XYZ file of C-alpha atoms in Angstrom:
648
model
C 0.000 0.000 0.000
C 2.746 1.892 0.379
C 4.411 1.517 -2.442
C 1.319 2.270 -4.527
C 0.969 5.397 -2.389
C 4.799 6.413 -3.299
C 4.165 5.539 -7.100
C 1.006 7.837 -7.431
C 3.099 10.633 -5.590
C 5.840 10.247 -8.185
C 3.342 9.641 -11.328
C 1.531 12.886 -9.885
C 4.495 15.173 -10.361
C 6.100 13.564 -13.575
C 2.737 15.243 -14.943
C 2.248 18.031 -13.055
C 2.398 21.292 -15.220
C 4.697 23.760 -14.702
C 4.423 27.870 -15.962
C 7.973 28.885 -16.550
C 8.513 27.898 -19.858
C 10.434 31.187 -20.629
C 12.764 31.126 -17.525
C 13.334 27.422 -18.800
C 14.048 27.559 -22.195
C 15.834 30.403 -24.186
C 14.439 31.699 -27.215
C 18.033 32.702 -28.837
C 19.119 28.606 -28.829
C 18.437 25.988 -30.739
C 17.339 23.041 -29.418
C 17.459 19.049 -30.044
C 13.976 16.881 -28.542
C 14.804 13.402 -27.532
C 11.675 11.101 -27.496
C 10.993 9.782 -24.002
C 10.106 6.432 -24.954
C 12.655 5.893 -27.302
C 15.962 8.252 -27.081
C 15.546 9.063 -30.516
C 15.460 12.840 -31.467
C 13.015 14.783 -33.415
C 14.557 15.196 -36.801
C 13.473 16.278 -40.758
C 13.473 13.583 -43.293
C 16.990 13.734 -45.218
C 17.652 16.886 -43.205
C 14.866 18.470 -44.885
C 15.749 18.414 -48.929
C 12.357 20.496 -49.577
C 9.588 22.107 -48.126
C 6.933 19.610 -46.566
C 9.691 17.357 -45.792
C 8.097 14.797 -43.489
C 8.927 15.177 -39.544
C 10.329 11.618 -38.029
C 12.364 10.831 -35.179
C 16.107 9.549 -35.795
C 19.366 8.861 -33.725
C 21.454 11.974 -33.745
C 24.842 11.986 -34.647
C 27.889 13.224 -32.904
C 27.742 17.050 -34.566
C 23.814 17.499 -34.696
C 22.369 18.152 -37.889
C 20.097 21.250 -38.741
C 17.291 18.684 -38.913
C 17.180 18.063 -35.310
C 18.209 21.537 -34.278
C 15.041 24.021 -33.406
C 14.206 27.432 -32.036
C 11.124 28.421 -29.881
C 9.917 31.733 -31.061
C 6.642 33.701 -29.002
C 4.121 34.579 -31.069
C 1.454 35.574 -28.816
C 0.377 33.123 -26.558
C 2.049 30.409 -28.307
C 5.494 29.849 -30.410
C 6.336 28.999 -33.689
C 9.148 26.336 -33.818
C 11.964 27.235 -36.219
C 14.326 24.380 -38.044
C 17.717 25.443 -38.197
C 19.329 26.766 -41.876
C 16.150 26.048 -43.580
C 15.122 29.563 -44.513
C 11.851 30.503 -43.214
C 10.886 26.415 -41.748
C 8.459 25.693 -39.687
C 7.250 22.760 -38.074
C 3.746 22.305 -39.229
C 0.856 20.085 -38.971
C -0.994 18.954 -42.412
C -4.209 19.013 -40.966
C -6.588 19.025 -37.079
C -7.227 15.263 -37.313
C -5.386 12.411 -35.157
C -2.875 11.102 -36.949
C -2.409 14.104 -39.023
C 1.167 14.410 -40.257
C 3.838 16.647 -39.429
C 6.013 18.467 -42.070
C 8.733 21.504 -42.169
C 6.922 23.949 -44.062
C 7.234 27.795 -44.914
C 5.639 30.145 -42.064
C 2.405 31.389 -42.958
C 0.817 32.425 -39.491
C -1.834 29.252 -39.530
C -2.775 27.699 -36.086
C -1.316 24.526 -37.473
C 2.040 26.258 -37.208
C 1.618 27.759 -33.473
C 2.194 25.553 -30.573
C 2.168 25.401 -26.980
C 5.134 23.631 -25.146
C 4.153 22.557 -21.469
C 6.293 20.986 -18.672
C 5.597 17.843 -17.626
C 8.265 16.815 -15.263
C 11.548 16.585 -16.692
C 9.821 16.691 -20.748
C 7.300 19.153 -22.294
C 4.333 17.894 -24.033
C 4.127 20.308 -26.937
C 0.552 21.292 -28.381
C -0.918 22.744 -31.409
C -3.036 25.606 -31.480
C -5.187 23.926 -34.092
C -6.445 21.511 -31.994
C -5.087 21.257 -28.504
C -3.843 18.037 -30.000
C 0.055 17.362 -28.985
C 3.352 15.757 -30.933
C 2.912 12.490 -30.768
C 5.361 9.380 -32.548
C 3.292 7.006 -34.254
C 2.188 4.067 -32.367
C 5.091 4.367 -29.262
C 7.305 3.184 -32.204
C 10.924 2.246 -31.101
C 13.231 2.487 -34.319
C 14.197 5.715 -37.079
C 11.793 7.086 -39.067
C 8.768 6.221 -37.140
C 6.709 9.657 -38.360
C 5.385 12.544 -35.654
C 1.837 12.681 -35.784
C -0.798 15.263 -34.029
C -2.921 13.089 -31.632
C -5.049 13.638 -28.322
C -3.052 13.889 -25.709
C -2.919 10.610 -23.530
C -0.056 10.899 -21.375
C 2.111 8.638 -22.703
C 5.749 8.827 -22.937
C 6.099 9.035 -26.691
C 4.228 12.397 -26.177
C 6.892 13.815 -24.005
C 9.645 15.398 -25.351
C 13.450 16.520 -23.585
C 15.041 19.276 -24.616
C 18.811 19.942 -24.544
C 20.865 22.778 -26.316
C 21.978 21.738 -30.123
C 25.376 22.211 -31.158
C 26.916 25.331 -32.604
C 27.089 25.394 -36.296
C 31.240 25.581 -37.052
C 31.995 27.310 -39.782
C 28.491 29.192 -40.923
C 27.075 28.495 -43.901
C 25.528 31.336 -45.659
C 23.001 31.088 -48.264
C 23.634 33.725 -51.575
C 19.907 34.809 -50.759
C 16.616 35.064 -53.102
C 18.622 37.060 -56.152
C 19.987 33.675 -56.893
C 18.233 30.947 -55.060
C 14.578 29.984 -55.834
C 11.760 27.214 -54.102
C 13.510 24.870 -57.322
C 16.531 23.378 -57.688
C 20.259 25.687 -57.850
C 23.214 23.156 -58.739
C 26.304 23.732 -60.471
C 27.508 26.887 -59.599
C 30.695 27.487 -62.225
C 33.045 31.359 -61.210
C 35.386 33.298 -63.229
C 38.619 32.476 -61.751
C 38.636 35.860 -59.505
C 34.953 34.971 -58.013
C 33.124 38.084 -59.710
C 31.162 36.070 -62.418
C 29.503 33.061 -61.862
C 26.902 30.797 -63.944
C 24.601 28.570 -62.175
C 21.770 26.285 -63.015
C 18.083 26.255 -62.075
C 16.462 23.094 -62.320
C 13.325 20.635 -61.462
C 14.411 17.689 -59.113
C 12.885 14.306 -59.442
C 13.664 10.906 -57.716
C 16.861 10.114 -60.423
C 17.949 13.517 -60.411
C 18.073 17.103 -61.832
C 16.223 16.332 -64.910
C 16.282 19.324 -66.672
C 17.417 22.917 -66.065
C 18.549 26.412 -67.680
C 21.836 28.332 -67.349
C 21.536 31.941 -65.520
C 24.737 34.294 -64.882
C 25.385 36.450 -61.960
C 27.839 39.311 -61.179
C 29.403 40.140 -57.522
C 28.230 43.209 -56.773
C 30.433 46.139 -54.528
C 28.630 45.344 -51.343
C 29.164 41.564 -51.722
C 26.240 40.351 -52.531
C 25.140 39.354 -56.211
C 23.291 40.653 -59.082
C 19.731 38.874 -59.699
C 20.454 36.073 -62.153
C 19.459 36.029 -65.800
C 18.605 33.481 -68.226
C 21.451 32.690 -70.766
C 18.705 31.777 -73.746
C 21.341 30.815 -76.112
C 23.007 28.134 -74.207
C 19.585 26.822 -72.582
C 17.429 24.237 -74.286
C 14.374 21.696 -73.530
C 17.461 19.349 -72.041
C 19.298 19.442 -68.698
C 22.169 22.562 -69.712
C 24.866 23.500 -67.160
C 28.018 24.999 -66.963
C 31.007 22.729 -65.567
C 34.084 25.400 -67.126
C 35.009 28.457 -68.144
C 38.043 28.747 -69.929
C 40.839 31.283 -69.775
C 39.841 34.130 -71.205
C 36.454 33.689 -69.918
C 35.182 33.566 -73.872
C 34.751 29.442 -74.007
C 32.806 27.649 -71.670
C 32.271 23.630 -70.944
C 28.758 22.374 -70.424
C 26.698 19.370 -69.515
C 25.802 17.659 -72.536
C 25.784 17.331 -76.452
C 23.931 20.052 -77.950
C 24.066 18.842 -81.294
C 21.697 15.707 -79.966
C 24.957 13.271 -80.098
C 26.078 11.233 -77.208
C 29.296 13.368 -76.143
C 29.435 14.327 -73.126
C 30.591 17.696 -72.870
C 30.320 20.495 -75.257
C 31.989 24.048 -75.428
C 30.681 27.303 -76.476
C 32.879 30.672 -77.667
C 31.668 34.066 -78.045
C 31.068 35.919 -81.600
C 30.069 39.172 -82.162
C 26.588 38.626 -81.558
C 26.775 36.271 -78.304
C 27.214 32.888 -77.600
C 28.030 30.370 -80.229
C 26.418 27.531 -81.172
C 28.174 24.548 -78.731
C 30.524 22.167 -80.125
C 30.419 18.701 -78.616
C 33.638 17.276 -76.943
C 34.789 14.295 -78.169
C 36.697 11.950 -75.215
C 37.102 8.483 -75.533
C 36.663 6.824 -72.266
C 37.114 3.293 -71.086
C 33.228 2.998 -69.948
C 30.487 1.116 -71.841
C 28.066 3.538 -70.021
C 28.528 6.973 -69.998
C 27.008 9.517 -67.746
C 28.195 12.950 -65.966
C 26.962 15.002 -63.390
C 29.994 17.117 -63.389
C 33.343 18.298 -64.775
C 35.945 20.903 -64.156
C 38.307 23.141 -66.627
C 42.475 23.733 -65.847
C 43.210 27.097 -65.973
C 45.480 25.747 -68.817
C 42.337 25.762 -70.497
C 44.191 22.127 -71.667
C 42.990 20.453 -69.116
C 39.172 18.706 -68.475
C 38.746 17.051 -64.936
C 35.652 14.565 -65.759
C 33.321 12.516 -63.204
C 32.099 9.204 -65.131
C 29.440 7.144 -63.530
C 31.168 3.971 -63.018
C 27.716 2.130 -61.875
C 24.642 3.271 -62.225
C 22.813 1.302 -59.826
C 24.906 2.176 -56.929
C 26.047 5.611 -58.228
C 29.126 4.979 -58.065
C 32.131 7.672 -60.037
C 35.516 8.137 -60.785
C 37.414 11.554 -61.863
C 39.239 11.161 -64.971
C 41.863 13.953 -66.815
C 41.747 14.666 -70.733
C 44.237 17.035 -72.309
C 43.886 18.718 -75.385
C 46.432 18.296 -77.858
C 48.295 20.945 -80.102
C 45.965 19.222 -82.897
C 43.150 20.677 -80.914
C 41.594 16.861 -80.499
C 41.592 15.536 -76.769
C 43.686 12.292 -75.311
C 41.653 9.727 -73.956
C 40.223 9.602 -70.640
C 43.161 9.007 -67.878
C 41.636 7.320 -64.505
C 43.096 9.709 -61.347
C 43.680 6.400 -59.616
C 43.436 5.053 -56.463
C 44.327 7.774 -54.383
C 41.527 9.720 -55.548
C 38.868 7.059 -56.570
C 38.101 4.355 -54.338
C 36.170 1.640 -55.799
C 32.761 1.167 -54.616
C 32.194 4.784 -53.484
C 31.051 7.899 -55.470
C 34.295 10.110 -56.156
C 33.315 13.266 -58.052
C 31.898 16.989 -58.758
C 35.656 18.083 -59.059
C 37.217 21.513 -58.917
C 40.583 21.642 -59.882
C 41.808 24.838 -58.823
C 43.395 27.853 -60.222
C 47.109 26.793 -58.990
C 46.312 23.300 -61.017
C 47.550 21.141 -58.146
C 44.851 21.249 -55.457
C 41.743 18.989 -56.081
C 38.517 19.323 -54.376
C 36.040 16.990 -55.142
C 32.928 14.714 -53.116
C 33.230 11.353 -52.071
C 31.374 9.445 -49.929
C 33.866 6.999 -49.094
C 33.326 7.791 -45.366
C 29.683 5.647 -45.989
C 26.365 6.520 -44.568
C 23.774 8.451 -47.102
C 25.817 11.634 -47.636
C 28.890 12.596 -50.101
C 31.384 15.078 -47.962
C 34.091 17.384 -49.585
C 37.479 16.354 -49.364
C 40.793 18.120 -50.714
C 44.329 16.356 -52.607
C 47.346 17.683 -53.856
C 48.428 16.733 -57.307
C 52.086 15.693 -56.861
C 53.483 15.429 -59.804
C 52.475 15.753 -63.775
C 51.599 11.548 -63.809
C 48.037 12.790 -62.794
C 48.009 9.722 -60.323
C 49.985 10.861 -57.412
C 48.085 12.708 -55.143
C 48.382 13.436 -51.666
C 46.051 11.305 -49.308
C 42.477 13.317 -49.821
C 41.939 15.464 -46.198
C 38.117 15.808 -45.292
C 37.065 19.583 -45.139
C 35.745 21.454 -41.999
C 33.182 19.698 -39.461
C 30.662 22.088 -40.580
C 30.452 20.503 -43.966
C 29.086 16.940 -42.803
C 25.564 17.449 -43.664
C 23.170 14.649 -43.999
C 21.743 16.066 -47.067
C 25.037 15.587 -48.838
C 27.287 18.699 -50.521
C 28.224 18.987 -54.258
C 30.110 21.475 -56.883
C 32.770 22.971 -54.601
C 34.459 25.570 -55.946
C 37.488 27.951 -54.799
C 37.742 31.758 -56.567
C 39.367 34.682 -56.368
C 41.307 34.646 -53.210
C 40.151 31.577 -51.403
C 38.135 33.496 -48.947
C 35.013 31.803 -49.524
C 34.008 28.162 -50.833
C 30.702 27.870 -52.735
C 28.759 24.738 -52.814
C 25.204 23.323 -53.262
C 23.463 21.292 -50.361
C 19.841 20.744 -49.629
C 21.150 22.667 -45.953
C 19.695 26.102 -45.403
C 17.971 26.643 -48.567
C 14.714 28.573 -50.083
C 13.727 24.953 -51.702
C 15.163 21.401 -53.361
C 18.926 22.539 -53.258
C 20.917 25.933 -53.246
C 23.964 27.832 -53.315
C 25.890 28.925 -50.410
C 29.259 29.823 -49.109
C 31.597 29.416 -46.378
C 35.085 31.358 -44.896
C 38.056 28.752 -45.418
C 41.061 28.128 -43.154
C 44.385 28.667 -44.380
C 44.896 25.199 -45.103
C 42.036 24.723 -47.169
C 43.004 27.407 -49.712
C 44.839 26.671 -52.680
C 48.153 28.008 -53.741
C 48.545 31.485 -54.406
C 47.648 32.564 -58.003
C 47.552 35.664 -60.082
C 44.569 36.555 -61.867
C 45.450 39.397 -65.147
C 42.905 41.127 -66.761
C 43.011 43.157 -69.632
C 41.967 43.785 -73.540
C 43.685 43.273 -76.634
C 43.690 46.345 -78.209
C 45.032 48.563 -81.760
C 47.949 50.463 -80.174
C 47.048 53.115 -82.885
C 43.385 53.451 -82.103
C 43.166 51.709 -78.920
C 40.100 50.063 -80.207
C 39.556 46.527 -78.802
C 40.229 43.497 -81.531
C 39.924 40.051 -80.886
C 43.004 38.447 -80.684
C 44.584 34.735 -79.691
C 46.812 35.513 -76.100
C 49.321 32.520 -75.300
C 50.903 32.710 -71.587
C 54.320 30.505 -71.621
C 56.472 29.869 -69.510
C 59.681 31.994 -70.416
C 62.534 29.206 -68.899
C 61.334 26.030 -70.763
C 59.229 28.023 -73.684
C 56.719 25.695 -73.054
C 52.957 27.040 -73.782
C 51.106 27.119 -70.529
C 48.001 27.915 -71.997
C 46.007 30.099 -74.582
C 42.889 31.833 -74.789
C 40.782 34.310 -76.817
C 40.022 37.355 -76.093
C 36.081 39.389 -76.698
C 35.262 39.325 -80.305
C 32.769 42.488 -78.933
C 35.246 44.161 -76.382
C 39.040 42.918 -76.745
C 38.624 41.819 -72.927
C 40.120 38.936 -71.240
C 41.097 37.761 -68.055
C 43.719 34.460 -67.427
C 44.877 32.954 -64.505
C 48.738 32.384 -63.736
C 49.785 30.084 -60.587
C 52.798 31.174 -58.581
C 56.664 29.790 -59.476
C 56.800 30.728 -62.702
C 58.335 33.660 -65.144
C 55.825 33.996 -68.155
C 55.551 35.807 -71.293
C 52.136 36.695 -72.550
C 51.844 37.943 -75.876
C 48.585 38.036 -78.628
C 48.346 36.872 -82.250
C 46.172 38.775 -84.643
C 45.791 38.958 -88.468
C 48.043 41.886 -89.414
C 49.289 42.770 -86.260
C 52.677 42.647 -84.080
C 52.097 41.832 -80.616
C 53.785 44.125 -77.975
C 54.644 40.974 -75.548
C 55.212 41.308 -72.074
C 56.885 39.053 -69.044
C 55.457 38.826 -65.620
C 57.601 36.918 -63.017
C 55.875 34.880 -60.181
C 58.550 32.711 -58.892
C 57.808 34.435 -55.666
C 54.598 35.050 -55.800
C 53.573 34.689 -51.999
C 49.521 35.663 -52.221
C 46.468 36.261 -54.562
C 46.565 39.298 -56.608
C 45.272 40.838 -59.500
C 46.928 42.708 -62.298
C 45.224 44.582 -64.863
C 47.765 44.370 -68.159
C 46.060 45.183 -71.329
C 47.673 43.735 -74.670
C 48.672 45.870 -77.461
C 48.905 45.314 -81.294
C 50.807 46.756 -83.534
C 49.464 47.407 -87.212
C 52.014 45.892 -89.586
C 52.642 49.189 -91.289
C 55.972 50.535 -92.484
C 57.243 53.305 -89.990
C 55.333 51.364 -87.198
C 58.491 50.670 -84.895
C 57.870 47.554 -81.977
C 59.866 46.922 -78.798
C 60.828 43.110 -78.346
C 60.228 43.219 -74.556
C 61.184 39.276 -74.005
C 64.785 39.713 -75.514
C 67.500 39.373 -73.109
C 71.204 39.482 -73.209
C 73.931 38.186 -71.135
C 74.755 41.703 -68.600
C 77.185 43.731 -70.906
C 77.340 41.178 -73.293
C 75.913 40.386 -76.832
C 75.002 36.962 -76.195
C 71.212 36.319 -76.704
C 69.804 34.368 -73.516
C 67.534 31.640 -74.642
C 64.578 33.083 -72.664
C 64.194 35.408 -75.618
C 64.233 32.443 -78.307
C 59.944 32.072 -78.274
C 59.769 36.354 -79.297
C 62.397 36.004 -82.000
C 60.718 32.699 -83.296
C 57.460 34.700 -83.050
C 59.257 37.268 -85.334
C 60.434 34.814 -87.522
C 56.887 33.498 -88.374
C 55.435 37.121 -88.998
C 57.818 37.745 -91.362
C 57.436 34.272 -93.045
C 53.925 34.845 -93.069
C 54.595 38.426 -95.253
C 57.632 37.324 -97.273
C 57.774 40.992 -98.463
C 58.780 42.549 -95.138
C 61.661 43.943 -94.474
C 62.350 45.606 -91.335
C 65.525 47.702 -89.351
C 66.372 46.175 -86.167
C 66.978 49.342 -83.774
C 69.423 48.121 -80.342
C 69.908 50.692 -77.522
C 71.729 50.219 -74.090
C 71.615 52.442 -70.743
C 72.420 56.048 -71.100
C 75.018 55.719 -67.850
C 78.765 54.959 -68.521
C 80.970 55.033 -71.599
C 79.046 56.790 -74.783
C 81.571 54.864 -76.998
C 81.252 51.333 -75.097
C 77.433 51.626 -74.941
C 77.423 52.478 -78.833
C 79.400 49.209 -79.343
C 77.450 47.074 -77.303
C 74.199 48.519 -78.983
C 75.636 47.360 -82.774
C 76.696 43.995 -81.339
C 73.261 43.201 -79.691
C 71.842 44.315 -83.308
C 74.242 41.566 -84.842
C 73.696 39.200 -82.688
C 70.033 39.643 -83.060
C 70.263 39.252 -86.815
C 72.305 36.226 -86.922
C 69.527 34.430 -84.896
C 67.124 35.344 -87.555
C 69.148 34.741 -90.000
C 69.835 31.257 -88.904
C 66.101 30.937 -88.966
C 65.319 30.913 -92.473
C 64.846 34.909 -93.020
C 67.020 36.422 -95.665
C 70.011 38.854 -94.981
C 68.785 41.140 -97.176
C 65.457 41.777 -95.640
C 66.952 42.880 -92.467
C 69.244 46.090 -92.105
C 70.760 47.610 -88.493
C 71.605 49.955 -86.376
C 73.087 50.695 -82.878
C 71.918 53.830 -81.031
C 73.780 53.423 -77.836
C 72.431 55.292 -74.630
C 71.357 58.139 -77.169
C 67.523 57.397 -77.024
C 66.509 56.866 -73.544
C 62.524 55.854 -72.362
C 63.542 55.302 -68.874
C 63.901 58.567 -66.972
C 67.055 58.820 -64.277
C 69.694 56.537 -63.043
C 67.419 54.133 -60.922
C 68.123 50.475 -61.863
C 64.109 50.456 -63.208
C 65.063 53.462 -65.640
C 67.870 51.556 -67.298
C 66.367 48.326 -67.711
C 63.654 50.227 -69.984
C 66.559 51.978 -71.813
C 68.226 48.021 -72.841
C 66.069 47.297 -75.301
C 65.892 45.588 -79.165
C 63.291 47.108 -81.401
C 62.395 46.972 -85.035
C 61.043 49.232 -87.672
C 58.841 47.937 -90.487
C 60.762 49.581 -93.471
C 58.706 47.503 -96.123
C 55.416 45.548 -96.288
């Protein structure tokens, strides 16, 4: 008797009511409810993909997802409850009946959306306004995914609900906001390589996927944020179109797809006069009977396509794979990263090779369970199979939903991805601040036009970047057909030359040395042509000579060869090579010097295949200077090899 006594004392005040709800729980956290019966945790389906995701409970892993993570909000005499990073999501019952669902939906004020938590010993029973009815778990089921349902309340314990504080989110994801993301599906998000462009699709998700979408195009705007995105007509179609590349130059771009209703799968578009081009399809030979792509990445080469190939369909499985073009213009068969990157069984892909062309970021979900997490590699050496063991990004990117399309610009500040975490609807775009060891290496990033040096009117012209030591061609690109503009992307170590090819014209070439280049930064360096006209005189800036010698270094062999071919190219040319020295020190020795440079000059060209007797010269000494007083900057303007076009 007494016992009984003691149990109805104890079963009393396990459901006695208490008042204090807002000295008990603070509005400004975020919460996790654990199920009395069961342990198990109030959580969205998937982590809530979409809106009207359905409301179940689940175990909770070690960092708690946004799915389980809510905030208690007063409206009135009741509170809406908030799920964290979804945007405006609300918990929210279907309809007033028992049994009725429960669903994250947007807020819209309705009493199906207002409830009324109450303590009941150590757990609240939480009630909808609706009704009075409370969150209930179907049928005091024991295992994940059993659905929350609105029922009468009966004082059982799988209407009783703990609450503890949810983790911190570490680092914050931010969403790009409504100018970009829509209640549909954003995926592939594809940036110029310094961050202020970006193309992006918008498509319709269905069980197998993204079946078909359109390609918009954003700018970064001043304060940040970016520009409302607009339809790209030309390059969108009835199929599935996205962008997976832009080339240097930013004039070329790779996309999802043949467009010419072939099986390849990539094609690339260039810009005319009038806009985009009609896309080209891509032709790779790979080693797969089945082909399929969800992604793909361009080198800043702009000779290099990173590929993810469905390996098997029924499991999803991928591997990245490597083409390169050749000089033909034609591109080498698909090269398997290997086994560093792509582990069998497991979905390796959505790669981003970065600007540096070394670091790799791609998704895998090699770690198991239902989501694909981002992970990073360093390319070791040019085999394209020795990598660095892949490191797994930042805690706060493990996200049941699963993360895709990372990608790096500008200066590394931010990563942008596409999750179904924090979004407006099916999947969007968002950001996050990387650590120092997540960046890439440092690059430069040079924009510029090609332009008439006469009329300083922009032409379209072919700009090569090479590197000046080994004269091998790091990449080329082409610039505006409209506007002469370009912009190229140069990683650190090197000493290039950069120089354009147009019909008719001499290119005024130009060196920039990054062998110590210890940070991001941007140079604007337009590129100037020179009319092949006689009078028209042009400075060879990428000849160099031994220091007070005549002995042509061989990092100026690629400008003399470049020389060599213009003048093939108008066998009735004739020109007056012009050689000047500094304008400090002997008159007579600089005077010398100047003449022998000319000479030596001459005999390389010579030895080329151009005729004596279309080449005259002359030594000038320190007698025209360009450089202005004695600084060692001054006189390295003033040693200089030019030539006059005396005949055309």
């Amino acid at each position: 008797m007494i016992k009984k006594a003691i149990f109805l004392v104890f079963f009393a005040s396990y459901l006695m009511p208490f008042t204090l709800f807002a000295q008990t729980i603070d509005p400004n956290v975020f919460y996790k409810l654990k199920a009395a019966h069961s342990g198990k945790f109030i959580s969205v389906a998937g982590n809530g993909y979409r809106e009207y995701s359905p409301v179940v409970q689940w175990d909770s892993p070690i960092a708690c997802e946004d799915g389980q993570a809510y905030k208690f909000t007063k409206v009135g005499e009741f509170y809406k409850i908030e799920v964290r990073n979804k945007n405006g999501m609300f918990l929210t019952s279907l309809n007033i009946f028992d049994g009725a669902k429960i669903v994250m939906a947007r807020f819209t004020g309705s009493d199906n959306q207002l409830w009324k938590p109450t303590k009941v010993g150590d757990y609240y029973k939480i009630e909808c306004k609706s009704t009075g009815k409370v969150l209930d778990v179907s049928n005091m089921g024991m295992n994940n995914g059993e659905m929350l349902q609105l029922w009468q309340y009966s004082q059982q314990a799988n209407q009783h609900w703990q609450l503890s504080p949810a983790q911190e989110e570490d680092p914050v994801w931010e969403n790009l906001g409504a100018n970009i993301n829509t209640v549909r599906t954003e995926t592939a998000p594809c940036f110029s390589v310094d961050g202020k462009l970006m193309y992006y699709t918008i498509g319709i998700a269905t069980q197998i996927g993204v079946t078909s979408g359109d390609i918009y195009q954003s700018e970064l705007q001043a304060d940040g944020k970016w520009s409302l995105g607009k339809l790209v007509p030309e390059l969108s179609n009835f199929l599935h179109n996205a962008v997976f590349g832009i080339f240097p130059g930013g004039n070329k771009l790779l996309l999802f797809g043949d467009y010419t209703g072939g099986n390849a799968l990539y094609s690339i578009a260039s810009k005319t006069a009038n806009g985009w081009g009609a896309p080209e399809p891509v032709v790779v030979r790979t080693p797969l009977i089945t082909q399929r792509i969800w992604g793909g990445s361009v080198g800043s080469d702009g000779k290099t396509i990173l590929m993810e190939l469905i390996t098997n369909q029924i499991r999803f499985d991928a591997d990245i794979y490597v083409s390169f073009q050749k000089p033909s213009g034609e591109w080498t068969d698909a090269l398997n990263l290997g086994p560093i990157i792509n582990k069998v069984g497991f979905f390796d892909g959505s790669p981003y090779l970065a600007p540096d062309m070394k670091t790799l970021y791609f998704s895998s979900s090699r770690d198991g369970g239902r989501a694909t997490h981002f992970y990073m590699a360093k390319r070791l050496d040019d085999t394209w199979q020795n990598w660095s063991e892949p490191i797994r990004m930042g805690e706060g990117m493990y996200k049941e939903a699963g993360v895709q399309y990372y990608n790096v610009p500008g200066d590394g500040e931010y990563a942008y991805f596409v999750s179904g975490t924090k979004t407006y609807g099916e999947s969007d775009i968002l950001r996050v601040k990387l650590k120092k060891e997540e960046k890439p290496e440092p690059f430069m990033v040079v924009n510029g036009k090609t332009l008439d040096k006469k009329t300083n009117k922009p032409i379209s012209a072919t700009i090569t970047f090479e590197d000046i030591t080994t004269k091998e061609v790091m990449g080329t690109t082409v610039s505006d057909p409209r506007t002469g503009a370009y912009q190229i992307a140069l990683p650190k170590g090197k000493n290039y030359g950069i120089y354009a090819i147009a019909k008719q014209y001499y290119s005024i070439n130009d060196n920039i040395d990054l062998t110590n280049l210890e940070t991001y930064k941007v140079l604007n360096k337009d590129c100037f042509l020179v009319p092949l006209a006689v009078g028209e005189t042009i400075k060879l800036n990428n000849v160099f000579f031994e220091r007070k010698m005549s002995v042509v270094k061989s990092e100026s062999y690629s400008e003399l060869d470049r020389l060599v071919d213009i003048m093939k190219a108008n066998p009735t040319m004739e020109i007056e090579l012009q050689g000047h020295t500094e304008n400090l020190g002997d008159p007579v020795k600089n005077q010398v010097l100047s003449e022998q440079r000319v000479a030596a000059t001459k005999k390389y060209l010579v030895e080329k295949g151009i005729t004596e007797k279309r080449i005259k010269g002359k030594g000038f000494g320190g007698t025209k200077p360009v450089g202005q007083g004695t600084t060692a900057e001054a006189q390295k303007l003033n040693r200089r090899v030019e030539f006059m076009i005396l005949k055309n």
